[in-house]
Coordinates of C-alpha atoms in Angstrom, one line a residue:
Chain B
S268 CA -13.9 4.2 -4.7
A269 CA -12.2 7.2 -3.2
V270 CA -10.0 9.5 -5.3
I271 CA -6.9 10.7 -3.5
S272 CA -4.8 13.7 -4.5
Q273 CA -1.3 13.8 -3.0
K274 CA 1.0 16.8 -3.3
P275 CA 3.8 17.2 -4.2
S276 CA 4.3 14.3 -6.5
R277 CA 8.1 14.5 -6.0
D278 CA 10.7 16.8 -4.5
I279 CA 14.4 17.1 -3.9
C280 CA 15.3 18.5 -0.6
Q281 CA 18.4 19.6 1.3
R282 CA 19.3 17.7 4.4
G283 CA 18.2 19.3 7.6
T284 CA 15.1 20.8 6.1
S285 CA 11.4 19.7 6.4
L286 CA 8.8 18.8 3.8
T287 CA 5.0 18.7 4.3
I288 CA 3.0 16.3 2.1
Q289 CA -0.7 16.9 1.6
C290 CA -3.4 14.3 1.0
Q291 CA -6.8 15.3 -0.1
V292 CA -9.7 12.9 -0.6
D293 CA -12.8 13.5 -2.7
S294 CA -15.1 12.2 0.0
Q295 CA -15.3 11.9 3.8
V296 CA -13.4 8.9 5.0
T297 CA -13.1 7.4 8.5
M298 CA -9.6 6.1 8.3
M299 CA -6.5 7.7 6.8
F300 CA -3.0 6.3 6.9
W301 CA 0.6 7.3 6.0
Y302 CA 3.0 4.7 4.6
R303 CA 6.7 4.8 3.6
Q304 CA 8.3 2.8 0.8
Q305 CA 12.0 2.8 0.9
P306 CA 13.9 2.0 -2.3
G307 CA 13.5 -1.6 -3.3
Q308 CA 11.3 -2.4 -0.2
S309 CA 7.6 -2.8 0.4
L310 CA 5.3 -0.5 2.2
T311 CA 5.6 0.2 6.0
L312 CA 2.9 1.9 8.0
I313 CA 4.1 5.1 9.6
A314 CA 0.9 6.1 11.4
T315 CA -2.8 6.3 11.5
A316 CA -4.1 9.9 11.1
N317 CA -6.9 10.4 13.5
Q318 CA -9.4 13.2 12.9
G319 CA -9.3 15.8 15.7
S320 CA -6.7 14.0 17.8
E321 CA -3.1 13.0 17.8
A322 CA -1.9 10.4 15.2
T323 CA -1.2 6.8 16.3
Y324 CA 2.4 5.9 15.4
E325 CA 3.8 2.5 14.6
S326 CA 6.9 1.2 16.3
G327 CA 10.0 3.0 15.0
F328 CA 8.2 6.2 14.0
V329 CA 7.9 9.2 16.3
I330 CA 5.8 12.4 16.2
D331 CA 8.8 14.7 16.4
K332 CA 10.2 13.2 13.1
F333 CA 6.8 12.7 11.3
P334 CA 4.2 15.1 12.6
I335 CA 0.8 14.5 11.2
S336 CA -2.3 16.7 11.0
R337 CA -5.9 15.7 10.2
P338 CA -8.1 18.7 10.6
N339 CA -11.2 17.1 8.9
L340 CA -12.4 13.9 7.3
T341 CA -11.0 14.7 3.8
F342 CA -7.6 16.1 4.4
S343 CA -4.3 15.2 6.1
T344 CA -0.7 16.2 6.1
L345 CA 2.6 14.4 6.9
T346 CA 5.7 16.4 7.6
V347 CA 9.1 14.8 7.3
S348 CA 11.3 16.8 9.6
N349 CA 15.0 17.5 9.8
M350 CA 15.6 15.3 6.8
S351 CA 18.6 13.1 6.1
P352 CA 19.4 11.0 3.0
E353 CA 17.9 8.0 4.8
D354 CA 14.5 9.6 4.5
S355 CA 14.6 9.3 0.7
S356 CA 11.5 7.2 0.0
I357 CA 8.1 7.2 -1.5
Y358 CA 5.5 8.4 1.0
L359 CA 1.9 7.3 0.4
C360 CA -1.4 8.3 1.8
S361 CA -4.1 5.6 2.1
V362 CA -7.8 5.7 3.1
E363 CA -10.3 3.0 4.2
E364 CA -13.9 3.3 5.2
N365 CA -13.5 0.5 7.8
R366 CA -11.3 -2.5 8.5
N367 CA -13.4 -4.7 6.1
T368 CA -13.3 -2.4 3.1
E369 CA -10.9 -1.8 0.3
A370 CA -7.8 0.4 0.9
F371 CA -7.1 3.1 -1.7
F372 CA -3.8 4.9 -2.2
G373 CA -2.7 8.2 -3.5
Q374 CA -0.1 8.5 -6.2
G375 CA 2.7 8.9 -3.7
T376 CA 5.4 11.5 -3.1
R377 CA 8.9 10.6 -4.2
L378 CA 11.3 12.3 -1.8
T379 CA 15.0 12.6 -2.5
V380 CA 17.2 14.1 0.2
V381 CA 20.6 15.4 -0.8
Chain T
K42 CA 4.0 -11.4 14.0
Q43 CA 2.4 -11.5 10.5
E44 CA 4.8 -12.0 7.6
V45 CA 3.8 -11.9 4.0
T46 CA 5.9 -13.5 1.3
Q47 CA 5.6 -13.2 -2.5
I48 CA 7.1 -15.6 -4.9
P49 CA 8.6 -15.2 -7.4
A50 CA 10.3 -11.8 -6.9
A51 CA 10.4 -11.2 -10.6
L52 CA 8.8 -12.9 -13.6
S53 CA 9.2 -12.4 -17.3
V54 CA 6.7 -13.9 -19.8
P55 CA 5.8 -13.5 -23.4
E56 CA 2.6 -11.7 -24.3
G57 CA -0.5 -13.9 -24.3
E58 CA 0.6 -16.2 -21.6
N59 CA -1.5 -17.1 -18.5
L60 CA 0.4 -16.6 -15.3
V61 CA 0.1 -17.1 -11.5
L62 CA 1.5 -14.9 -8.8
N63 CA 1.8 -16.4 -5.3
C64 CA 1.4 -14.8 -1.9
S65 CA 1.7 -16.6 1.5
F66 CA 1.1 -15.3 5.0
T67 CA 2.0 -16.8 8.4
D68 CA -1.0 -15.9 10.5
S69 CA -4.5 -16.9 9.3
A70 CA -6.2 -14.5 11.6
I71 CA -6.9 -11.9 8.9
Y72 CA -9.9 -9.6 8.0
N73 CA -9.1 -9.7 4.3
L74 CA -6.4 -9.8 1.6
Q75 CA -5.9 -7.3 -1.1
W76 CA -3.9 -7.4 -4.3
F77 CA -2.4 -4.1 -5.7
R78 CA -0.6 -3.0 -8.8
Q79 CA 2.3 -0.5 -8.6
D80 CA 3.8 1.1 -11.6
P81 CA 7.4 2.4 -11.3
G82 CA 7.6 5.4 -9.0
K83 CA 3.9 5.6 -8.6
G84 CA 1.2 4.8 -6.0
L85 CA -0.8 1.6 -5.6
T86 CA -3.9 0.7 -7.6
S87 CA -6.3 -1.7 -5.9
L88 CA -7.0 -4.8 -8.1
L89 CA -9.0 -7.2 -5.9
L90 CA -10.2 -7.5 -2.3
I91 CA -11.0 -10.9 -0.8
Q92 CA -12.7 -11.1 2.5
S93 CA -11.6 -13.8 5.0
S94 CA -14.9 -15.6 4.4
Q95 CA -14.5 -15.7 0.6
R96 CA -12.6 -18.1 -1.6
E97 CA -12.0 -16.0 -4.7
Q98 CA -12.8 -12.8 -6.5
T99 CA -12.7 -12.0 -10.2
S100 CA -12.3 -8.8 -12.2
G101 CA -11.9 -9.0 -15.9
R102 CA -8.7 -11.0 -16.7
L103 CA -7.8 -11.2 -13.0
N104 CA -8.8 -13.9 -10.6
A105 CA -7.6 -14.0 -7.0
S106 CA -8.1 -17.0 -4.7
L107 CA -7.7 -17.3 -0.9
D108 CA -7.0 -20.3 1.2
K109 CA -6.9 -18.9 4.7
S110 CA -6.3 -22.1 6.5
S111 CA -3.1 -22.7 4.5
G112 CA -2.1 -19.0 4.5
R113 CA -2.0 -18.7 0.7
S114 CA -3.4 -16.6 -2.1
T115 CA -2.8 -16.6 -5.8
L116 CA -3.4 -14.0 -8.5
Y117 CA -4.2 -15.4 -11.9
I118 CA -3.7 -13.2 -14.9
A119 CA -5.2 -14.5 -18.1
A120 CA -3.9 -13.6 -21.6
S121 CA -1.2 -11.3 -20.3
Q122 CA -0.5 -8.0 -22.1
P123 CA 2.6 -5.7 -22.1
G124 CA 0.4 -3.2 -20.2
D125 CA 0.2 -5.6 -17.4
S126 CA 3.9 -5.0 -16.7
A127 CA 4.2 -3.7 -13.1
T128 CA 4.9 -4.8 -9.6
Y129 CA 2.1 -6.7 -8.0
L130 CA 1.7 -6.4 -4.2
C131 CA -0.2 -8.6 -1.8
A132 CA -1.4 -7.3 1.5
V133 CA -3.2 -8.8 4.4
K134 CA -5.3 -6.9 6.9
T135 CA -4.5 -8.2 10.4
Y136 CA -6.2 -7.9 13.7
G137 CA -3.4 -5.7 15.1
G138 CA -4.1 -2.3 16.5
S139 CA -7.6 -0.7 16.9
Q140 CA -8.4 -0.7 13.2
G141 CA -6.3 -3.5 11.8
N142 CA -3.0 -3.1 9.9
L143 CA -2.2 -3.8 6.3
I144 CA 0.9 -6.0 6.1
F145 CA 2.5 -6.0 2.6
G146 CA 4.7 -8.5 0.8
K147 CA 7.7 -7.2 -1.2
G148 CA 6.0 -7.8 -4.5
T149 CA 6.4 -9.6 -7.8
K150 CA 7.8 -7.6 -10.6
L151 CA 6.1 -8.7 -13.8
S152 CA 7.4 -8.0 -17.3
V153 CA 5.3 -9.0 -20.2
K154 CA 7.2 -8.9 -23.5
P155 CA 5.5 -8.2 -26.8

């Protein structure tokens, strides 16, 4: 199983600012994903972080709001830009070796925008 | 469009009781189904992964079954303990996108009382 370290674990941010969340994996993985969990809701996929190329975003999520980097097979960042209170959520990084294998998640970043 | 439903939304049981959590999905075209545990404000811990060709998986006191044709899965927890208190999430890996997407239910919040 992969061990995922996500930073920061929580933050309180002012509206209009940006926050970058880091995801570090202890081994090289093919697939990395970013999810959002709004209060009282389940997880929604934001995007697939592709190594060496632009991320693939799901419907309703755009690169200008959620830029993602993936410089190598063990690291990715998600930035939440120009934040508003509606962005208050838990953001989670996930990895999979391939579509048939187990998904592993980081501990999440609890973001509160005031 | 794949939809995942978990019933009940919340469950409270006395310690020692055996219990069943239910998950249903609308499209049987899945790669696999995975059960997770989420503690308050935390990330997800993988419990069991069932491939589409499998009927069940067991880990310790946990047993998960899959009936793909009827679109149902159950998570059986034997001899429940207060430490089992958490939200349990079911997710199916669909054929959508180039790598498949995990679609989550809203979870069952379990409380095991001493």
